[in-house]
Amino acid sequence: VMKGTIIRLTDDFATVDVGLKSEGRIPLREFGKNDELKVGDVVEVLVDRYEDKDGNIVLSREKARREEVWQDLEKMMNNNERVNGVIFGRVKGGFTVDLNGAIAFLPGSQIDIRPIKDITPLMGISQPFQILKMDKVRGNIVVSRRVVLEETRASARAELIDTIKEGSVLEGIVKNLTDYGAFIELEDGIEGLVHVSEMSWTRKNVHPGKIVSTSQEVEVKVLEVDPE
């Protein structure tokens, strides 16, 4: 990758001087729709080949951009930073994600914390991903959306637990029933147990399923909190 100067523009090509024995031509479509080019502009290009059959240098702006993106992504992976991308297609075992020009693979198991039947609402929108691994030789990038969700959820859970105090009255949804009580999901995956002895004043020694049902919204009072 090296810097070159645009010395000529036509309707289809930009001729770029990179300081070698001859110039190279680059199709304008490689510069992107938002690039307003003019003679004298300095651009970064990749030297694809030093000579083609006509003796001209073969240059590529698209490959230079891709190289730049790869370097940025490698830094973000090493720093454990998230990268924004767009899910745009389906492939065997998962989905394809556009990371600003670099194509990554999103395994089906890494798309969410829980199984999703329809991912259509997640496609075509920019969202954060975590890079799991990169192989530049093979051109492979593997990303995860699930890791991002788990980190966000863990942070939200920690904040929520700090706000839950004994005596608080909260709303929740019945998630599971057992012989000894009902598990109530409060928020962000945090569940509390309503013991069978706390299910009702009047109905004793009955299965919790006789008093509440799964997915039912209920109001509960916090009797005890164990942050750990």
PDB file of C-alpha atoms in Angstrom:
ATOM      1  CA  VAL A   1       0.000   0.000   0.000  1.00  0.00           C
ATOM      2  CA  MET A   2       1.435   3.385  -0.988  1.00  0.00           C
ATOM      3  CA  LYS A   3       0.364   6.962  -1.641  1.00  0.00           C
ATOM      4  CA  GLY A   4      -0.236   8.130  -5.192  1.00  0.00           C
ATOM      5  CA  THR A   5      -1.353  11.317  -6.913  1.00  0.00           C
ATOM      6  CA  ILE A   6      -4.266  11.484  -9.336  1.00  0.00           C
ATOM      7  CA  ILE A   7      -2.913  12.996 -12.581  1.00  0.00           C
ATOM      8  CA  ARG A   8      -5.860  12.335 -14.902  1.00  0.00           C
ATOM      9  CA  LEU A   9      -9.598  11.618 -14.645  1.00  0.00           C
ATOM     10  CA  THR A  10     -12.009  10.186 -17.216  1.00  0.00           C
ATOM     11  CA  ASP A  11     -15.620   9.081 -16.884  1.00  0.00           C
ATOM     12  CA  ASP A  12     -14.524   5.598 -15.830  1.00  0.00           C
ATOM     13  CA  PHE A  13     -10.931   5.703 -14.607  1.00  0.00           C
ATOM     14  CA  ALA A  14      -8.474   7.642 -12.464  1.00  0.00           C
ATOM     15  CA  THR A  15      -4.839   7.601 -13.550  1.00  0.00           C
ATOM     16  CA  VAL A  16      -2.547   7.589 -10.519  1.00  0.00           C
ATOM     17  CA  ASP A  17       1.174   8.303 -10.297  1.00  0.00           C
ATOM     18  CA  VAL A  18       2.844   6.345  -7.477  1.00  0.00           C
ATOM     19  CA  GLY A  19       6.400   7.395  -8.313  1.00  0.00           C
ATOM     20  CA  LEU A  20       7.310   4.290 -10.299  1.00  0.00           C
ATOM     21  CA  LYS A  21       8.318   4.020 -13.957  1.00  0.00           C
ATOM     22  CA  SER A  22       4.732   4.164 -15.178  1.00  0.00           C
ATOM     23  CA  GLU A  23       1.304   5.166 -13.919  1.00  0.00           C
ATOM     24  CA  GLY A  24      -1.626   2.956 -13.063  1.00  0.00           C
ATOM     25  CA  ARG A  25      -5.358   3.208 -13.776  1.00  0.00           C
ATOM     26  CA  ILE A  26      -8.059   2.550 -11.193  1.00  0.00           C
ATOM     27  CA  PRO A  27     -11.793   2.192 -11.998  1.00  0.00           C
ATOM     28  CA  LEU A  28     -13.745   5.036 -10.396  1.00  0.00           C
ATOM     29  CA  ARG A  29     -16.200   2.523  -8.865  1.00  0.00           C
ATOM     30  CA  GLU A  30     -13.420   1.476  -6.446  1.00  0.00           C
ATOM     31  CA  PHE A  31     -13.390   4.917  -4.828  1.00  0.00           C
ATOM     32  CA  GLY A  32     -16.945   4.809  -3.511  1.00  0.00           C
ATOM     33  CA  LYS A  33     -19.941   7.021  -4.153  1.00  0.00           C
ATOM     34  CA  ASN A  34     -18.970   9.677  -1.609  1.00  0.00           C
ATOM     35  CA  ASP A  35     -15.449  10.333  -2.899  1.00  0.00           C
ATOM     36  CA  GLU A  36     -15.245  13.630  -4.794  1.00  0.00           C
ATOM     37  CA  LEU A  37     -12.095  13.191  -6.807  1.00  0.00           C
ATOM     38  CA  LYS A  38     -10.020  15.823  -8.591  1.00  0.00           C
ATOM     39  CA  VAL A  39      -6.633  15.961 -10.260  1.00  0.00           C
ATOM     40  CA  GLY A  40      -3.916  16.460  -7.649  1.00  0.00           C
ATOM     41  CA  ASP A  41      -5.634  14.441  -4.914  1.00  0.00           C
ATOM     42  CA  VAL A  42      -3.364  12.075  -2.960  1.00  0.00           C
ATOM     43  CA  VAL A  43      -4.884   8.637  -2.383  1.00  0.00           C
ATOM     44  CA  GLU A  44      -3.709   5.363  -0.865  1.00  0.00           C
ATOM     45  CA  VAL A  45      -3.580   2.482  -3.339  1.00  0.00           C
ATOM     46  CA  LEU A  46      -2.333  -1.087  -3.368  1.00  0.00           C
ATOM     47  CA  VAL A  47       0.165  -2.154  -6.011  1.00  0.00           C
ATOM     48  CA  ASP A  48      -1.460  -5.335  -7.298  1.00  0.00           C
ATOM     49  CA  ARG A  49       1.096  -6.045 -10.026  1.00  0.00           C
ATOM     50  CA  TYR A  50       4.065  -4.047 -11.271  1.00  0.00           C
ATOM     51  CA  GLU A  51       3.257  -4.682 -14.925  1.00  0.00           C
ATOM     52  CA  ASP A  52       0.331  -6.034 -16.893  1.00  0.00           C
ATOM     53  CA  LYS A  53       0.497  -7.257 -20.474  1.00  0.00           C
ATOM     54  CA  ASP A  54       0.721  -3.635 -21.696  1.00  0.00           C
ATOM     55  CA  GLY A  55       3.497  -2.715 -19.274  1.00  0.00           C
ATOM     56  CA  ASN A  56       1.262  -0.687 -16.965  1.00  0.00           C
ATOM     57  CA  ILE A  57       1.217  -0.855 -13.173  1.00  0.00           C
ATOM     58  CA  VAL A  58      -1.950  -2.486 -11.846  1.00  0.00           C
ATOM     59  CA  LEU A  59      -3.315  -0.521  -8.863  1.00  0.00           C
ATOM     60  CA  SER A  60      -6.296  -1.076  -6.623  1.00  0.00           C
ATOM     61  CA  ARG A  61      -8.006   1.395  -4.299  1.00  0.00           C
ATOM     62  CA  GLU A  62     -10.476  -1.268  -3.129  1.00  0.00           C
ATOM     63  CA  LYS A  63      -7.714  -3.632  -1.968  1.00  0.00           C
ATOM     64  CA  ALA A  64      -5.897  -0.768  -0.243  1.00  0.00           C
ATOM     65  CA  ARG A  65      -9.080   0.017   1.660  1.00  0.00           C
ATOM     66  CA  ARG A  66      -9.495  -3.641   2.570  1.00  0.00           C
ATOM     67  CA  GLU A  67      -5.907  -3.778   3.826  1.00  0.00           C
ATOM     68  CA  GLU A  68      -6.542  -0.676   5.927  1.00  0.00           C
ATOM     69  CA  VAL A  69      -9.734  -2.196   7.343  1.00  0.00           C
ATOM     70  CA  TRP A  70      -7.916  -5.443   8.226  1.00  0.00           C
ATOM     71  CA  GLN A  71      -5.240  -3.523  10.127  1.00  0.00           C
ATOM     72  CA  ASP A  72      -7.892  -1.576  12.049  1.00  0.00           C
ATOM     73  CA  LEU A  73      -9.806  -4.776  12.855  1.00  0.00           C
ATOM     74  CA  GLU A  74      -6.661  -6.531  14.093  1.00  0.00           C
ATOM     75  CA  LYS A  75      -5.988  -3.629  16.469  1.00  0.00           C
ATOM     76  CA  MET A  76      -9.568  -3.750  17.742  1.00  0.00           C
ATOM     77  CA  MET A  77      -9.388  -7.521  18.291  1.00  0.00           C
ATOM     78  CA  ASN A  78      -6.079  -7.228  20.177  1.00  0.00           C
ATOM     79  CA  ASN A  79      -7.549  -4.445  22.344  1.00  0.00           C
ATOM     80  CA  ASN A  80     -10.735  -6.479  22.912  1.00  0.00           C
ATOM     81  CA  GLU A  81     -12.804  -3.668  21.378  1.00  0.00           C
ATOM     82  CA  ARG A  82     -16.176  -4.082  19.725  1.00  0.00           C
ATOM     83  CA  VAL A  83     -16.621  -3.420  16.033  1.00  0.00           C
ATOM     84  CA  ASN A  84     -19.765  -2.275  14.234  1.00  0.00           C
ATOM     85  CA  GLY A  85     -21.064  -4.394  11.370  1.00  0.00           C
ATOM     86  CA  VAL A  86     -24.149  -5.239   9.337  1.00  0.00           C
ATOM     87  CA  ILE A  87     -25.610  -8.736   8.891  1.00  0.00           C
ATOM     88  CA  PHE A  88     -26.451  -9.002   5.187  1.00  0.00           C
ATOM     89  CA  GLY A  89     -26.678 -12.666   4.199  1.00  0.00           C
ATOM     90  CA  ARG A  90     -27.097 -16.300   5.197  1.00  0.00           C
ATOM     91  CA  VAL A  91     -24.525 -19.054   4.672  1.00  0.00           C
ATOM     92  CA  LYS A  92     -24.214 -22.632   5.857  1.00  0.00           C
ATOM     93  CA  GLY A  93     -23.968 -22.627   9.639  1.00  0.00           C
ATOM     94  CA  GLY A  94     -24.492 -18.914  10.124  1.00  0.00           C
ATOM     95  CA  PHE A  95     -24.517 -15.472   8.544  1.00  0.00           C
ATOM     96  CA  THR A  96     -22.276 -12.990   6.743  1.00  0.00           C
ATOM     97  CA  VAL A  97     -21.438  -9.629   8.293  1.00  0.00           C
ATOM     98  CA  ASP A  98     -19.992  -6.555   6.575  1.00  0.00           C
ATOM     99  CA  LEU A  99     -17.372  -4.903   8.806  1.00  0.00           C
ATOM    100  CA  ASN A 100     -16.826  -1.693   6.854  1.00  0.00           C
ATOM    101  CA  GLY A 101     -15.753  -3.601   3.742  1.00  0.00           C
ATOM    102  CA  ALA A 102     -14.316  -6.760   5.317  1.00  0.00           C
ATOM    103  CA  ILE A 103     -16.634  -9.775   5.273  1.00  0.00           C
ATOM    104  CA  ALA A 104     -16.927 -11.803   8.486  1.00  0.00           C
ATOM    105  CA  PHE A 105     -18.677 -15.022   9.454  1.00  0.00           C
ATOM    106  CA  LEU A 106     -21.216 -15.013  12.294  1.00  0.00           C
ATOM    107  CA  PRO A 107     -21.902 -18.601  13.495  1.00  0.00           C
ATOM    108  CA  GLY A 108     -25.542 -19.359  14.224  1.00  0.00           C
ATOM    109  CA  SER A 109     -24.654 -20.142  17.839  1.00  0.00           C
ATOM    110  CA  GLN A 110     -23.168 -16.664  18.284  1.00  0.00           C
ATOM    111  CA  ILE A 111     -26.115 -14.560  17.146  1.00  0.00           C
ATOM    112  CA  ASP A 112     -27.967 -14.338  20.467  1.00  0.00           C
ATOM    113  CA  ILE A 113     -28.076 -15.593  24.047  1.00  0.00           C
ATOM    114  CA  ARG A 114     -31.239 -17.546  23.288  1.00  0.00           C
ATOM    115  CA  PRO A 115     -32.316 -19.270  20.058  1.00  0.00           C
ATOM    116  CA  ILE A 116     -33.970 -16.901  17.560  1.00  0.00           C
ATOM    117  CA  LYS A 117     -36.550 -18.157  15.074  1.00  0.00           C
ATOM    118  CA  ASP A 118     -36.537 -15.085  12.829  1.00  0.00           C
ATOM    119  CA  ILE A 119     -33.426 -12.913  12.486  1.00  0.00           C
ATOM    120  CA  THR A 120     -34.903 -10.693   9.763  1.00  0.00           C
ATOM    121  CA  PRO A 121     -35.240  -7.702  12.155  1.00  0.00           C
ATOM    122  CA  LEU A 122     -31.481  -7.967  12.890  1.00  0.00           C
ATOM    123  CA  MET A 123     -30.394  -7.826   9.247  1.00  0.00           C
ATOM    124  CA  GLY A 124     -29.381  -4.639   7.453  1.00  0.00           C
ATOM    125  CA  ILE A 125     -28.762  -2.574  10.606  1.00  0.00           C
ATOM    126  CA  SER A 126     -25.453  -1.494  12.135  1.00  0.00           C
ATOM    127  CA  GLN A 127     -24.767  -3.173  15.476  1.00  0.00           C
ATOM    128  CA  PRO A 128     -21.753  -4.122  17.633  1.00  0.00           C
ATOM    129  CA  PHE A 129     -19.874  -7.422  17.359  1.00  0.00           C
ATOM    130  CA  GLN A 130     -16.885  -8.975  19.103  1.00  0.00           C
ATOM    131  CA  ILE A 131     -14.141 -10.403  16.880  1.00  0.00           C
ATOM    132  CA  LEU A 132     -13.349 -13.959  18.005  1.00  0.00           C
ATOM    133  CA  LYS A 133     -10.544 -14.738  15.560  1.00  0.00           C
ATOM    134  CA  MET A 134      -8.901 -13.547  12.339  1.00  0.00           C
ATOM    135  CA  ASP A 135      -6.864 -15.436   9.730  1.00  0.00           C
ATOM    136  CA  LYS A 136      -5.436 -12.992   7.210  1.00  0.00           C
ATOM    137  CA  VAL A 137      -3.856 -15.696   5.028  1.00  0.00           C
ATOM    138  CA  ARG A 138      -7.231 -17.375   4.495  1.00  0.00           C
ATOM    139  CA  GLY A 139      -9.162 -14.123   4.678  1.00  0.00           C
ATOM    140  CA  ASN A 140     -11.355 -15.422   7.517  1.00  0.00           C
ATOM    141  CA  ILE A 141     -12.916 -13.335  10.287  1.00  0.00           C
ATOM    142  CA  VAL A 142     -15.255 -14.838  12.897  1.00  0.00           C
ATOM    143  CA  VAL A 143     -17.431 -12.543  15.010  1.00  0.00           C
ATOM    144  CA  SER A 144     -19.954 -12.883  17.821  1.00  0.00           C
ATOM    145  CA  ARG A 145     -23.036 -10.871  18.712  1.00  0.00           C
ATOM    146  CA  ARG A 146     -23.750 -13.133  21.681  1.00  0.00           C
ATOM    147  CA  VAL A 147     -20.585 -12.097  23.552  1.00  0.00           C
ATOM    148  CA  VAL A 148     -21.623  -8.436  23.320  1.00  0.00           C
ATOM    149  CA  LEU A 149     -25.115  -9.242  24.611  1.00  0.00           C
ATOM    150  CA  GLU A 150     -23.751 -11.305  27.495  1.00  0.00           C
ATOM    151  CA  GLU A 151     -21.402  -8.504  28.589  1.00  0.00           C
ATOM    152  CA  THR A 152     -24.178  -5.921  28.355  1.00  0.00           C
ATOM    153  CA  ARG A 153     -26.572  -8.184  30.217  1.00  0.00           C
ATOM    154  CA  ALA A 154     -24.060  -8.909  32.991  1.00  0.00           C
ATOM    155  CA  SER A 155     -23.493  -5.179  33.478  1.00  0.00           C
ATOM    156  CA  ALA A 156     -27.231  -4.471  33.532  1.00  0.00           C
ATOM    157  CA  ARG A 157     -27.811  -7.333  35.999  1.00  0.00           C
ATOM    158  CA  ALA A 158     -25.156  -5.992  38.353  1.00  0.00           C
ATOM    159  CA  GLU A 159     -26.742  -2.538  38.279  1.00  0.00           C
ATOM    160  CA  LEU A 160     -30.219  -3.994  38.816  1.00  0.00           C
ATOM    161  CA  ILE A 161     -29.160  -6.126  41.781  1.00  0.00           C
ATOM    162  CA  ASP A 162     -27.740  -3.004  43.425  1.00  0.00           C
ATOM    163  CA  THR A 163     -31.169  -1.350  43.182  1.00  0.00           C
ATOM    164  CA  ILE A 164     -33.191  -4.294  44.547  1.00  0.00           C
ATOM    165  CA  LYS A 165     -33.726  -3.879  48.280  1.00  0.00           C
ATOM    166  CA  GLU A 166     -35.589  -5.897  50.867  1.00  0.00           C
ATOM    167  CA  GLY A 167     -39.142  -4.631  51.046  1.00  0.00           C
ATOM    168  CA  SER A 168     -39.227  -3.513  47.368  1.00  0.00           C
ATOM    169  CA  VAL A 169     -42.432  -4.342  45.484  1.00  0.00           C
ATOM    170  CA  LEU A 170     -41.666  -5.390  41.890  1.00  0.00           C
ATOM    171  CA  GLU A 171     -43.420  -6.739  38.826  1.00  0.00           C
ATOM    172  CA  GLY A 172     -42.267  -9.917  37.136  1.00  0.00           C
ATOM    173  CA  ILE A 173     -43.245 -12.833  34.926  1.00  0.00           C
ATOM    174  CA  VAL A 174     -43.638 -16.442  36.061  1.00  0.00           C
ATOM    175  CA  LYS A 175     -40.916 -18.393  34.213  1.00  0.00           C
ATOM    176  CA  ASN A 176     -40.926 -21.790  35.861  1.00  0.00           C
ATOM    177  CA  LEU A 177     -42.953 -23.797  38.375  1.00  0.00           C
ATOM    178  CA  THR A 178     -41.671 -26.425  40.822  1.00  0.00           C
ATOM    179  CA  ASP A 179     -43.174 -28.332  43.757  1.00  0.00           C
ATOM    180  CA  TYR A 180     -41.591 -25.864  46.179  1.00  0.00           C
ATOM    181  CA  GLY A 181     -42.481 -22.571  44.466  1.00  0.00           C
ATOM    182  CA  ALA A 182     -42.420 -20.357  41.392  1.00  0.00           C
ATOM    183  CA  PHE A 183     -39.430 -18.662  39.742  1.00  0.00           C
ATOM    184  CA  ILE A 184     -40.205 -15.080  38.725  1.00  0.00           C
ATOM    185  CA  GLU A 185     -38.117 -13.243  36.089  1.00  0.00           C
ATOM    186  CA  LEU A 186     -37.784  -9.626  37.165  1.00  0.00           C
ATOM    187  CA  GLU A 187     -35.522  -8.069  34.490  1.00  0.00           C
ATOM    188  CA  ASP A 188     -32.389  -8.825  32.423  1.00  0.00           C
ATOM    189  CA  GLY A 189     -32.573 -12.509  33.318  1.00  0.00           C
ATOM    190  CA  ILE A 190     -32.631 -12.004  37.082  1.00  0.00           C
ATOM    191  CA  GLU A 191     -34.975 -14.496  38.714  1.00  0.00           C
ATOM    192  CA  GLY A 192     -36.376 -14.654  42.215  1.00  0.00           C
ATOM    193  CA  LEU A 193     -38.072 -17.517  44.011  1.00  0.00           C
ATOM    194  CA  VAL A 194     -41.521 -17.237  45.534  1.00  0.00           C
ATOM    195  CA  HIS A 195     -41.602 -20.156  47.970  1.00  0.00           C
ATOM    196  CA  VAL A 196     -44.802 -22.175  48.066  1.00  0.00           C
ATOM    197  CA  SER A 197     -45.396 -20.946  51.626  1.00  0.00           C
ATOM    198  CA  GLU A 198     -45.470 -17.362  50.262  1.00  0.00           C
ATOM    199  CA  MET A 199     -47.864 -18.082  47.375  1.00  0.00           C
ATOM    200  CA  SER A 200     -51.159 -17.461  49.148  1.00  0.00           C
ATOM    201  CA  TRP A 201     -52.681 -16.651  52.550  1.00  0.00           C
ATOM    202  CA  THR A 202     -55.620 -18.982  52.108  1.00  0.00           C
ATOM    203  CA  ARG A 203     -54.493 -21.891  49.921  1.00  0.00           C
ATOM    204  CA  LYS A 204     -51.933 -24.022  51.719  1.00  0.00           C
ATOM    205  CA  ASN A 205     -50.240 -27.269  50.661  1.00  0.00           C
ATOM    206  CA  VAL A 206     -51.218 -26.913  46.996  1.00  0.00           C
ATOM    207  CA  HIS A 207     -48.976 -27.039  43.948  1.00  0.00           C
ATOM    208  CA  PRO A 208     -47.890 -23.541  42.788  1.00  0.00           C
ATOM    209  CA  GLY A 209     -49.400 -24.350  39.386  1.00  0.00           C
ATOM    210  CA  LYS A 210     -52.829 -24.188  41.021  1.00  0.00           C
ATOM    211  CA  ILE A 211     -52.219 -20.549  41.991  1.00  0.00           C
ATOM    212  CA  VAL A 212     -50.186 -19.072  39.108  1.00  0.00           C
ATOM    213  CA  SER A 213     -49.279 -20.120  35.563  1.00  0.00           C
ATOM    214  CA  THR A 214     -46.171 -19.662  33.435  1.00  0.00           C
ATOM    215  CA  SER A 215     -45.926 -16.341  31.550  1.00  0.00           C
ATOM    216  CA  GLN A 216     -48.357 -14.759  34.022  1.00  0.00           C
ATOM    217  CA  GLU A 217     -47.473 -11.238  35.181  1.00  0.00           C
ATOM    218  CA  VAL A 218     -47.370 -10.979  38.977  1.00  0.00           C
ATOM    219  CA  GLU A 219     -46.516  -8.444  41.653  1.00  0.00           C
ATOM    220  CA  VAL A 220     -44.058  -9.607  44.308  1.00  0.00           C
ATOM    221  CA  LYS A 221     -42.375  -8.244  47.413  1.00  0.00           C
ATOM    222  CA  VAL A 222     -38.660  -8.785  48.030  1.00  0.00           C
ATOM    223  CA  LEU A 223     -38.088 -10.599  51.315  1.00  0.00           C
ATOM    224  CA  GLU A 224     -34.357 -11.284  51.020  1.00  0.00           C
ATOM    225  CA  VAL A 225     -31.511 -10.440  48.643  1.00  0.00           C
ATOM    226  CA  ASP A 226     -28.218 -12.324  48.320  1.00  0.00           C
ATOM    227  CA  PRO A 227     -26.014 -10.387  45.829  1.00  0.00           C
ATOM    228  CA  GLU A 228     -23.570 -13.258  45.461  1.00  0.00           C
TER     229      GLU A 228
END
